[in-house]
Short mmCIF file of C-alpha atoms in Angstrom, two decimals:
data_model
loop_
_atom_site.label_atom_id
_atom_site.label_comp_id
_atom_site.label_asym_id
_atom_site.label_seq_id
_atom_site.Cartn_x
_atom_site.Cartn_y
_atom_site.Cartn_z
CA MET A 1 68.09 118.41 92.44
CA ALA A 2 63.96 117.78 93.83
CA VAL A 3 62.78 120.88 95.71
CA GLY A 4 59.94 118.78 97.42
CA ASN A 5 57.24 116.39 96.44
CA ILE A 6 54.25 118.23 96.07
CA GLY A 7 52.68 118.29 92.87
CA PRO A 8 53.71 121.29 90.20
CA MET A 9 50.75 124.05 90.18
CA PRO A 10 50.55 126.28 86.76
CA ALA A 11 50.85 130.12 87.84
CA SER A 12 47.18 130.83 86.32
CA ARG A 13 45.79 127.70 89.08
CA PRO A 14 43.58 129.61 92.15
CA ILE A 15 45.15 129.67 95.26
CA ALA A 16 42.47 128.31 97.86
CA ARG A 17 42.71 130.96 100.86
CA SER A 18 43.07 128.12 103.21
CA VAL A 19 45.68 126.07 101.25
CA VAL A 20 48.25 128.94 101.55
CA LEU A 21 47.64 130.50 104.81
CA SER A 22 47.78 126.53 105.99
CA ILE A 23 51.20 126.59 103.86
CA GLY A 24 52.73 129.41 104.27
CA LEU A 25 51.48 131.35 106.91
CA LEU A 26 49.78 128.99 109.71
CA SER A 27 52.42 126.72 110.11
CA MET A 28 54.37 128.48 112.47
CA PRO A 29 53.94 131.31 115.07
CA LEU A 30 54.07 134.26 112.73
CA ALA A 31 54.22 138.40 113.50
CA ALA A 32 54.97 141.67 112.09
CA GLN A 33 58.77 142.10 111.72
CA VAL A 34 59.60 145.60 112.18
CA HIS A 35 61.05 147.31 115.60
CA TYR A 36 58.86 150.35 117.04
CA HIS A 37 61.08 152.85 118.69
CA ASP A 38 60.48 156.17 120.23
CA ASP A 39 62.40 158.40 118.27
CA GLY A 40 60.75 156.69 114.94
CA ARG A 41 62.63 154.15 113.57
CA PRO A 42 62.52 152.11 111.36
CA TRP A 43 59.80 154.47 109.67
CA ASN A 44 61.74 157.66 109.47
CA ASN A 45 64.32 156.01 107.42
CA GLN A 46 64.58 157.26 103.79
CA ALA A 47 66.55 156.50 100.88
CA ARG A 48 68.52 160.02 99.23
CA ARG A 49 68.12 158.41 95.62
CA GLY A 50 67.00 156.16 93.81
CA PRO A 51 62.96 154.65 92.88
CA ASP A 52 62.56 155.07 96.63
CA SER A 53 63.59 158.60 97.14
CA ASP A 54 60.33 160.17 97.34
CA VAL A 55 59.01 157.90 100.09
CA PRO A 56 58.74 159.50 103.14
CA GLY A 57 60.58 156.76 105.09
CA TRP A 58 61.08 153.09 105.60
CA PHE A 59 57.86 150.90 104.88
CA TYR A 60 56.25 147.94 103.83
CA ASN A 61 56.01 147.46 100.18
CA LEU A 62 52.69 145.45 99.37
CA GLY A 63 53.82 143.84 95.93
CA ILE A 64 52.97 145.45 92.73
CA THR A 65 49.83 147.42 93.75
CA GLY A 66 52.37 150.58 94.15
CA LEU A 67 51.60 150.98 97.79
CA ARG A 68 53.84 151.38 100.89
CA VAL A 69 52.55 151.13 104.71
CA GLU A 70 52.87 151.66 108.14
CA LEU A 71 52.00 149.08 110.71
CA MET A 72 50.12 151.14 113.90
CA PRO A 73 50.85 150.00 117.03
CA ASP A 74 47.07 151.66 117.91
CA GLU A 75 45.37 149.52 115.07
CA PRO A 76 47.08 145.96 114.23
CA ARG A 77 44.52 145.00 112.35
CA HIS A 78 45.01 148.24 109.87
CA LEU A 79 47.57 149.25 107.60
CA LEU A 80 48.06 153.37 107.11
CA VAL A 81 48.90 154.04 103.39
CA ARG A 82 51.77 156.50 103.52
CA TYR A 83 52.90 156.26 99.92
CA VAL A 84 51.34 155.64 96.49
CA PHE A 85 53.81 155.27 93.00
CA GLU A 86 52.83 156.77 90.52
CA GLY A 87 51.80 154.51 87.09
CA SER A 88 50.82 151.65 90.07
CA PRO A 89 47.88 149.95 90.17
CA ALA A 90 46.90 151.76 93.03
CA GLN A 91 47.60 155.31 91.93
CA GLY A 92 44.31 157.19 91.93
CA ARG A 93 42.48 155.08 93.79
CA ILE A 94 43.85 154.88 96.93
CA ARG A 95 45.47 157.91 98.71
CA GLU A 96 48.45 158.69 100.91
CA GLY A 97 46.46 158.59 104.66
CA ASP A 98 43.84 155.75 103.53
CA VAL A 99 43.55 152.84 106.19
CA LEU A 100 43.34 149.62 104.62
CA ILE A 101 41.08 147.69 106.88
CA GLY A 102 40.32 144.60 104.47
CA VAL A 103 40.58 142.74 101.35
CA ASP A 104 38.21 140.67 99.25
CA GLY A 105 35.50 142.27 100.83
CA ARG A 106 36.74 140.50 104.43
CA PRO A 107 38.26 142.45 107.30
CA PHE A 108 42.15 141.92 108.06
CA GLN A 109 41.22 138.71 110.60
CA ASP A 110 44.68 138.88 112.90
CA GLU A 111 46.40 141.45 114.83
CA HIS A 112 49.93 141.80 113.59
CA GLN A 113 52.80 141.30 116.37
CA ASN A 114 55.79 143.66 116.53
CA GLY A 115 59.36 142.92 117.73
CA TYR A 116 62.54 140.87 116.80
CA GLY A 117 62.52 137.43 118.30
CA MET A 118 61.56 133.89 117.87
CA ASP A 119 58.13 134.69 119.13
CA VAL A 120 57.50 137.52 116.61
CA PHE A 121 59.18 136.81 113.58
CA GLY A 122 57.11 136.37 110.17
CA ALA A 123 53.83 138.12 108.73
CA ARG A 124 50.93 137.45 110.62
CA GLY A 125 48.30 139.81 110.52
CA PRO A 126 47.19 142.12 107.43
CA ILE A 127 50.79 141.94 105.49
CA GLY A 128 50.42 138.25 105.53
CA GLU A 129 46.71 138.31 104.47
CA PHE A 130 47.41 140.74 101.98
CA ALA A 131 49.68 138.35 100.39
CA VAL A 132 47.35 135.87 99.60
CA ALA A 133 44.29 138.20 98.21
CA LEU A 134 47.15 139.76 96.12
CA GLU A 135 48.25 136.41 94.71
CA GLU A 136 44.93 135.26 94.24
CA ALA A 137 43.75 138.23 92.47
CA GLN A 138 46.32 137.63 90.10
CA THR A 139 45.07 134.05 88.74
CA LYS A 140 42.50 133.68 86.56
CA ASP A 141 39.65 133.04 88.88
CA GLY A 142 41.08 136.57 90.62
CA LYS A 143 40.23 138.25 86.97
CA GLY A 144 43.41 140.27 87.63
CA ARG A 145 41.33 142.41 89.97
CA LEU A 146 42.49 143.05 93.82
CA GLU A 147 39.34 144.04 96.42
CA VAL A 148 40.93 146.67 98.55
CA SER A 149 38.29 148.08 101.75
CA LEU A 150 39.93 151.36 103.35
CA ARG A 151 38.87 154.31 105.71
CA ARG A 152 39.04 157.89 104.43
CA GLY A 153 37.97 160.98 105.16
CA PRO A 154 38.80 164.07 107.69
CA GLU A 155 37.69 161.81 110.53
CA GLY A 156 38.62 159.08 109.32
CA THR A 157 34.77 157.17 109.22
CA ASP A 158 34.19 157.02 105.22
CA ARG A 159 34.60 153.21 104.25
CA THR A 160 34.69 152.40 100.79
CA ASP A 161 36.14 149.45 98.32
CA VAL A 162 38.22 149.94 95.65
CA THR A 163 39.70 147.75 92.97
CA LEU A 164 42.74 147.74 92.07
CA PRO A 165 43.78 146.26 88.33
CA VAL A 166 46.89 144.36 89.31
CA GLY A 167 47.07 142.19 86.08
CA ARG A 168 47.41 138.75 85.78
CA LEU A 169 50.78 139.10 83.94
CA TYR A 170 52.62 136.97 86.87
CA GLY A 171 50.20 134.97 87.96
CA ALA A 172 50.39 132.94 91.40
CA PHE A 173 53.69 131.08 92.51
CA GLY A 174 53.47 127.19 91.96
CA ALA A 175 53.63 124.87 94.33
CA GLU A 176 57.01 123.93 93.84
CA PHE A 177 58.20 127.36 93.64
CA PRO A 178 60.69 128.68 92.40
CA ALA A 179 60.84 125.33 89.97
CA ALA A 180 57.97 124.20 87.89
CA CYS A 181 56.87 127.72 88.24
CA GLU A 182 55.77 130.41 85.36
CA LYS A 183 55.99 133.25 87.66
CA SER A 184 59.30 132.75 89.14
CA GLU A 185 60.74 132.04 85.76
CA ARG A 186 59.47 135.64 84.53
CA ILE A 187 60.66 137.42 87.46
CA TYR A 188 64.27 135.86 87.38
CA ARG A 189 64.26 136.93 83.70
CA GLU A 190 63.37 140.40 84.20
CA LEU A 191 65.33 140.61 87.37
CA CYS A 192 68.81 139.79 85.33
CA LYS A 193 68.04 142.27 82.37
CA TRP A 194 67.73 144.79 85.10
CA LEU A 195 70.97 143.57 87.20
CA VAL A 196 72.52 143.97 83.88
CA ASP A 197 71.60 147.29 83.12
CA GLN A 198 72.67 148.26 87.00
CA GLN A 199 76.52 146.92 86.39
CA GLY A 200 78.71 149.85 86.59
CA ASP A 201 81.62 150.37 83.85
CA ASP A 202 83.83 148.88 85.98
CA GLY A 203 82.64 145.83 86.65
CA SER A 204 80.75 146.74 89.73
CA PHE A 205 76.96 145.98 91.33
CA GLY A 206 78.07 147.98 93.98
CA ASN A 207 78.95 146.79 98.03
CA PRO A 208 80.32 143.19 98.30
CA VAL A 209 76.50 142.10 98.70
CA HIS A 210 75.54 142.95 95.45
CA ASN A 211 78.85 141.86 94.06
CA THR A 212 78.23 138.26 95.25
CA PHE A 213 74.48 137.40 94.26
CA ALA A 214 74.56 139.63 91.07
CA PRO A 215 77.17 137.65 89.68
CA LEU A 216 76.06 134.41 90.85
CA ALA A 217 72.17 135.23 89.95
CA LEU A 218 73.30 135.70 86.41
CA LEU A 219 75.96 132.70 85.93
CA ALA A 220 73.54 130.58 87.29
CA SER A 221 70.99 131.47 83.99
CA GLY A 222 73.80 129.57 81.77
CA GLU A 223 73.14 131.90 79.16
CA LYS A 224 76.02 133.11 77.61
CA LYS A 225 74.36 136.83 77.04
CA TYR A 226 75.00 136.91 80.47
CA LEU A 227 78.76 135.80 80.44
CA ARG A 228 80.11 138.85 79.59
CA ALA A 229 78.28 140.75 82.86
CA VAL A 230 79.97 137.75 84.82
CA ARG A 231 82.86 137.96 83.48
CA LYS A 232 83.04 141.84 83.81
CA ASN A 233 82.54 141.93 87.89
CA VAL A 234 84.80 138.99 87.87
CA GLU A 235 87.88 141.30 86.05
CA PHE A 236 86.62 143.87 88.70
CA HIS A 237 87.02 141.23 91.67
CA ALA A 238 90.25 140.28 90.09
CA ARG A 239 91.74 144.44 90.11
CA THR A 240 90.68 144.89 93.51
CA THR A 241 91.86 142.29 95.36
CA GLN A 242 95.69 141.36 96.24
CA ASP A 243 97.76 139.09 98.53
CA ASN A 244 98.23 142.49 100.80
CA ASP A 245 95.47 144.71 101.43
CA GLY A 246 95.22 147.06 104.74
CA SER A 247 91.71 148.29 103.74
CA TRP A 248 88.56 148.67 106.07
CA LEU A 249 86.04 145.95 106.68
CA ILE A 250 88.33 144.01 103.74
CA ASN A 251 87.07 140.44 104.51
CA TRP A 252 83.34 141.24 103.24
CA ARG A 253 85.14 142.14 99.92
CA TYR A 254 87.65 139.16 99.80
CA MET A 255 84.66 136.55 100.11
CA ALA A 256 82.77 138.12 97.79
CA ALA A 257 85.57 137.86 95.29
CA GLY A 258 86.75 134.27 96.18
CA ILE A 259 83.50 132.57 96.28
CA VAL A 260 82.81 134.56 92.37
CA MET A 261 85.70 134.30 90.99
CA SER A 262 85.72 130.28 91.85
CA GLU A 263 82.39 129.72 90.39
CA TYR A 264 83.25 131.35 87.40
CA TYR A 265 86.53 129.74 86.80
CA LEU A 266 84.56 125.92 87.27
CA ALA A 267 81.83 127.21 84.92
CA THR A 268 84.56 128.63 81.84
CA ARG A 269 88.06 126.97 82.92
CA GLU A 270 89.92 130.41 82.40
CA LYS A 271 92.93 129.80 83.35
CA TRP A 272 93.92 133.37 84.20
CA VAL A 273 91.41 133.23 86.98
CA LEU A 274 93.61 130.86 88.94
CA ASP A 275 96.15 133.46 89.76
CA GLU A 276 93.73 135.98 90.86
CA LEU A 277 92.10 133.27 93.23
CA ARG A 278 95.52 132.29 94.59
CA GLU A 279 95.80 136.36 95.54
CA VAL A 280 92.35 136.05 97.21
CA ARG A 281 93.60 132.54 99.04
CA ASP A 282 96.74 134.46 99.89
CA PHE A 283 95.38 137.29 101.58
CA ILE A 284 92.34 135.11 103.28
CA MET A 285 95.06 133.05 104.99
CA SER A 286 96.82 136.28 106.22
CA SER A 287 93.37 137.38 107.57
CA GLN A 288 92.51 134.04 109.54
CA TYR A 289 92.65 134.67 112.87
CA THR A 290 95.47 132.11 113.96
CA ASP A 291 97.65 133.17 116.86
CA PRO A 292 97.24 135.89 119.94
CA ASP A 293 100.10 137.44 118.49
CA GLN A 294 97.50 138.98 115.52
CA ILE A 295 95.95 141.20 118.36
CA ALA A 296 96.33 144.69 117.64
CA ALA A 297 97.50 146.81 120.77
CA LYS A 298 94.65 149.33 120.02
CA THR A 299 92.31 146.36 119.92
CA LYS A 300 93.31 145.72 123.82
CA GLU A 301 93.12 149.38 124.43
CA ASP A 302 89.72 149.70 122.90
CA ARG A 303 87.80 146.53 123.47
CA PRO A 304 89.56 144.47 126.29
CA GLU A 305 85.80 142.81 126.64
CA ASP A 306 86.24 140.80 123.00
CA LEU A 307 89.46 139.76 123.82
CA PRO A 308 89.48 136.02 123.68
CA ARG A 309 89.25 134.45 127.31
CA THR A 310 91.05 131.42 126.65
CA PRO A 311 93.81 130.65 124.24
CA GLU A 312 91.66 128.56 121.91
CA ARG A 313 89.01 130.95 121.48
CA ALA A 314 88.73 132.18 118.31
CA ILE A 315 91.48 130.38 116.69
CA GLY A 316 90.70 129.46 113.02
CA GLY A 317 87.86 132.57 112.11
CA TRP A 318 87.50 135.53 110.53
CA GLY A 319 86.90 138.96 111.66
CA HIS A 320 85.76 142.03 110.03
CA ASN A 321 89.44 142.53 109.40
CA PRO A 322 92.24 140.66 109.31
CA GLY A 323 93.82 139.40 112.63
CA PHE A 324 91.80 140.39 115.52
CA GLU A 325 89.88 143.52 115.22
CA GLY A 326 87.00 145.10 116.92
CA TYR A 327 84.48 142.29 117.65
CA GLY A 328 86.73 139.93 116.47
CA PRO A 329 85.95 136.53 114.57
CA ILE A 330 82.54 135.85 114.00
CA CYS A 331 80.74 132.98 112.18
CA MET A 332 79.41 134.70 109.13
CA LEU A 333 82.45 135.23 107.87
CA THR A 334 84.12 132.14 109.07
CA GLY A 335 81.44 130.18 107.26
CA GLU A 336 82.16 132.61 104.04
CA GLY A 337 86.58 131.42 104.57
CA ALA A 338 85.73 127.92 104.95
CA LEU A 339 83.37 128.14 102.00
CA THR A 340 85.54 130.14 100.14
CA LEU A 341 88.42 127.75 100.45
CA ALA A 342 86.26 124.52 99.99
CA LEU A 343 85.76 126.13 96.63
CA MET A 344 89.04 127.22 95.61
CA ARG A 345 90.00 123.89 96.75
CA ARG A 346 87.66 122.39 93.99
CA CYS A 347 89.82 124.62 91.55
CA GLY A 348 92.65 123.05 92.10
CA ILE A 349 94.12 125.93 94.60
CA ASP A 350 96.75 124.58 97.17
CA VAL A 351 95.03 125.20 100.61
CA ASP A 352 96.71 124.23 103.99
CA GLU A 353 94.30 121.79 105.07
CA GLU A 354 95.29 122.12 108.62
CA ARG A 355 94.32 125.39 108.35
CA HIS A 356 90.97 125.24 106.71
CA GLN A 357 89.83 122.51 109.36
CA MET A 358 90.56 125.03 111.78
CA ALA A 359 87.81 127.03 110.42
CA TYR A 360 85.56 124.15 110.64
CA ASP A 361 86.58 123.41 113.78
CA PHE A 362 85.44 127.73 114.76
CA LEU A 363 81.79 127.02 113.48
CA VAL A 364 81.66 123.52 115.42
CA ARG A 365 82.30 125.53 118.05
CA GLY A 366 79.60 128.03 117.74
CA THR A 367 77.28 125.53 117.11
CA GLY A 368 74.24 123.92 118.98
CA ASP A 369 73.41 120.83 119.23
CA ASN A 370 69.91 121.43 117.05
CA GLY A 371 72.33 122.67 114.38
CA TYR A 372 71.84 126.40 114.60
CA VAL A 373 74.78 128.47 114.37
CA TRP A 374 75.60 131.05 116.97
CA TYR A 375 77.61 134.91 116.68
CA ALA A 376 81.05 133.64 117.29
CA ASP A 377 82.59 130.27 118.50
CA GLU A 378 80.41 129.70 121.78
CA LYS A 379 77.08 128.03 120.72
CA ALA A 380 73.60 129.57 121.94
CA SER A 381 70.67 127.28 123.92
CA ASP A 382 70.32 124.36 121.78
CA GLU A 383 66.41 125.77 121.64
CA ASN A 384 67.98 129.24 119.69
CA TRP A 385 67.36 129.25 115.86
CA ALA A 386 66.63 132.70 115.10
CA ASP A 387 69.19 134.58 112.52
CA PRO A 388 69.86 131.68 109.62
CA GLY A 389 72.61 133.33 107.74
CA ARG A 390 75.59 132.31 109.85
CA THR A 391 73.82 128.70 109.66
CA GLY A 392 73.26 129.14 106.24
CA ALA A 393 77.11 129.76 105.61
CA ALA A 394 78.16 127.12 107.86
CA GLY A 395 75.99 124.58 106.39
CA LEU A 396 77.31 125.54 102.14
CA ALA A 397 80.89 125.17 103.91
CA ASN A 398 79.76 121.60 105.13
CA PHE A 399 78.09 120.45 102.06
CA LEU A 400 81.08 121.33 100.00
CA TYR A 401 84.01 120.44 101.92
CA PRO A 402 86.33 118.25 99.83
CA GLY A 403 86.51 114.73 100.39
CA GLN A 404 82.51 114.85 101.36
CA SER A 405 83.74 113.57 104.93
CA ASN A 406 80.41 112.12 107.12
CA GLU A 407 81.36 114.22 109.42
CA HIS A 408 80.78 117.60 107.36
CA ARG A 409 77.59 116.05 105.44
CA GLU A 410 76.25 115.42 109.24
CA ASN A 411 76.70 119.09 110.07
CA ALA A 412 75.54 120.48 106.93
CA LEU A 413 72.35 118.08 106.87
CA ARG A 414 71.51 119.56 110.48
CA HIS A 415 72.26 123.45 109.56
CA ALA A 416 69.85 122.72 106.85
CA ARG A 417 67.30 120.86 109.02
CA VAL A 418 67.20 123.91 111.67
CA MET A 419 66.60 126.16 109.04
CA GLY A 420 63.68 124.23 107.22
CA GLU A 421 62.08 123.60 110.96
CA HIS A 422 62.60 127.49 111.83
CA PRO A 423 62.19 129.74 108.62
CA GLN A 424 60.70 132.69 110.16
CA SER A 425 63.04 134.82 110.47
CA PHE A 426 64.72 134.00 106.72
CA PRO A 427 64.10 137.91 105.41
CA ASP A 428 64.88 139.47 109.32
CA THR A 429 68.29 138.73 110.24
CA HIS A 430 71.29 139.96 112.26
CA GLY A 431 73.62 142.67 109.93
CA SER A 432 72.74 142.02 106.82
CA PRO A 433 69.76 140.20 106.15
CA VAL A 434 69.99 140.10 102.02
CA LEU A 435 73.41 138.11 102.90
CA GLY A 436 71.49 135.71 105.43
CA MET A 437 68.69 135.13 103.26
CA GLY A 438 71.18 134.40 100.15
CA TRP A 439 73.33 131.53 101.85
CA ALA A 440 70.13 130.18 104.32
CA ALA A 441 68.05 129.19 100.89
CA ALA A 442 71.31 127.80 99.32
CA ALA A 443 72.50 125.34 102.14
CA THR A 444 68.70 124.17 102.69
CA SER A 445 68.63 123.76 99.23
CA PHE A 446 70.65 120.84 99.70
CA ASP A 447 68.20 119.10 101.62
CA PRO A 448 64.92 119.10 99.64
CA ALA A 449 62.17 118.79 102.40
CA SER A 450 63.93 122.10 104.26
CA PHE A 451 64.29 124.02 101.17
CA ARG A 452 60.51 123.42 100.80
CA LYS A 453 59.53 124.58 104.50
CA LEU A 454 61.88 127.59 104.15
CA MET A 455 60.39 128.63 100.80
CA ASP A 456 56.93 128.48 101.62
CA ALA A 457 56.72 130.25 104.82
CA ASN A 458 58.40 133.01 103.38
CA ARG A 459 55.98 133.12 99.80
CA TRP A 460 54.29 136.42 101.40
CA TRP A 461 58.09 137.66 100.98
CA PHE A 462 58.22 137.01 97.17
CA ALA A 463 54.77 138.07 96.70
CA LEU A 464 54.93 141.45 98.45
CA ALA A 465 59.12 142.73 97.83
CA GLN A 466 58.26 142.59 94.39
CA CYS A 467 57.53 146.49 93.26
CA HIS A 468 54.92 147.55 90.16
CA ASP A 469 58.14 147.96 87.92
CA GLY A 470 59.50 144.31 88.63
CA THR A 471 62.13 145.19 90.64
CA TYR A 472 62.20 143.69 94.74
CA TYR A 473 62.76 145.66 97.69
CA TYR A 474 64.11 145.57 101.49
CA GLN A 475 61.40 145.73 103.52
CA PRO A 476 61.64 146.68 107.38
CA ASN A 477 63.95 144.78 109.41
CA ARG A 478 65.46 144.50 111.98
CA ASP A 479 68.81 146.16 111.36
CA ASN A 480 69.28 149.22 108.55
CA ALA A 481 71.74 147.38 106.56
CA GLY A 482 70.56 148.13 103.22
CA TYR A 483 67.85 150.36 103.35
CA GLY A 484 68.31 153.52 101.18
CA ASP A 485 69.65 154.34 97.79
CA ASP A 486 70.30 150.78 97.23
CA SER A 487 67.90 149.04 98.69
CA ARG A 488 66.18 147.83 95.35
CA MET A 489 69.81 146.15 94.63
CA ASN A 490 70.04 144.88 97.54
CA ALA A 491 66.68 142.74 97.42
CA SER A 492 67.15 142.40 94.02
CA SER A 493 70.38 140.88 93.67
CA VAL A 494 69.24 138.01 96.00
CA ALA A 495 64.96 137.65 94.79
CA ALA A 496 67.15 136.79 91.25
CA PHE A 497 69.68 134.27 93.07
CA LEU A 498 67.10 132.67 95.49
CA LEU A 499 64.88 132.28 92.39
CA SER A 500 67.83 130.83 90.27
CA ILE A 501 68.18 128.18 92.83
CA HIS A 502 66.39 124.94 91.56
CA ARG A 503 68.31 125.55 88.02
CA GLN A 504 71.56 124.09 89.92
CA GLY A 505 73.64 126.01 87.82
CA LEU A 506 76.46 127.09 90.73
CA HIS A 507 77.98 124.93 92.39
CA ILE A 508 76.99 126.23 95.69
CA THR A 509 73.21 125.23 94.53
CA GLY A 510 73.89 121.85 93.77
CA LYS A 511 75.74 121.54 90.45
CA PRO A 512 77.99 118.59 90.38
CA PHE A 513 81.65 118.95 90.43
CA GLU A 514 83.65 117.57 87.37
#
C-alpha cells in the first residue's frame, strides 16, 4: 500500500527547516494542546511508579533530550524546564528551573496557544519549533548536536547557550515515514523488543488498550520470534472472556479480545481460536442495545436525561456495559463493535447480518455530511472534526465490511478524508487519546493521501514523544486517561502499532483477505 507520492528520503538527509515547517506545522492552524486549570492540572498529575515517578508532574517530553517542560501562560514563547533525566543528553547541561528561549541560535518565533478546540489544536510555537530543530540535529549536517538557548540564574536574567549531544543514531524521519524510513524501522524494532519484555506472565500487557495495540504491533511484524508473545496474549483474551459476563466497563475488553483474536486466527488459522471467538461474539451480541426493555431500572432513575428520546435512538449501539448503562451506546464502542463483527465474519464466524447492519446504521446516524463521527447517534455540525478516534473506528468497520458494498466503501473514504483534512487533534482526543490515534491512523491508511496528511501534520509528536531510553511517552492532552504508572506502555504500544501500519501485516491495515 502506497502512503504518498513524495520520494523517499534517507534518515541521514538534512531536513530543510522551511520544508518541515510547511509540511508538518504550517499547513494548518496550530497550537499547544493543554488546558490550564486553576487547580494546577494537568501539570500536577503524577505517576506513582515507573520511569516517570520522579517527575513532579505531567509535562511535555522534548524527545530524546531527556527534558520535561511546562508551558507558561505569561511567557508563551518560552518553555520552563521541570525535570532532567539522568543519563540523558541534557543531564549536566540544563537544569530544572532553566527557561528555554530558543534553538539553533534563534529565539522561538511563535507563541503557543492553549486550550482544547478546533481553533487551538496542534503544536504551534516552542513545542513545534523544538521538534524541527531536534530532528535536524540528528542528521548528518546537524552532526548530532542540538544548540539550545536558555535563561537561568537567581533572577532568570543570565542568558547562555548549551550544546546537547543528541547523536545521529536515529536520524530524521523520512518523507514517507513510516515507510521507506530508517528511523521509523529502528524505533519500531526497539519498541517491539520492549513490549515483549513488559508482557505479564499471564499474557496481558495491561489494560484493554495495551492488550489491543501491543499484540497487534507484534503480529504486524510477521516475525516468528514475536508470535509466541502474541499467542500468549490471545490465550489471555481467551481465558478472560466468556459468553456471559457481568464485569464492569466490560465492552472495551471484549472488543479488544475480538479484534486481536480475529487477526491472530487469520494469520495462523489455529482452529482452537474459533470457539473462543464464538464466545466473544455471543457476549457482544448480548451486550448490543436493541430494545428499550434492556434499560436497567437504576439507569432510568439515575440518568433520565441520557435515556433515548425516541424508540429508534441508540438502537444497534454499544456502551461501556451491556444494555443502556450510564451514558448509553456511543460511537467509539459501536465502531469497535462493528469492526469486531466484520473481522469475525472474515474468520468464518456466523454473525446475524441484520444485527451487524444495525451497528452501521447507528454510526450513519452519528455521521455528518463531511464524514465526521460524533459522540453518539446524532450528528454534530458538518463543520466539526475534532476527536478523530470515533471516525477512525467507524472508518475501519466500513472498510472491512464483508462484501465491500459501495455504500460502506464510500462511507469509509469519507471518514478517512475528513481525518486527513483535519489531522490537528490526532494525539488529543476525548476518552483515550491512544485508542483514538490507533484507529484514526489505521482507517486513514486505506486512503494514501489522507494518511500522508495525518502523519506529516503529527511528525512533531513522533519526534518529541520518544524518550531518551527509546520508549514513547504520553504527552499532555485533554483527558488524563492514561497518564500515570502506565504512561510509557500507553504511548509505546500505540507508537509501535502506528509505525507498523505501512507493512500491511494486519487486515485492519490493508492485508488482503484470502
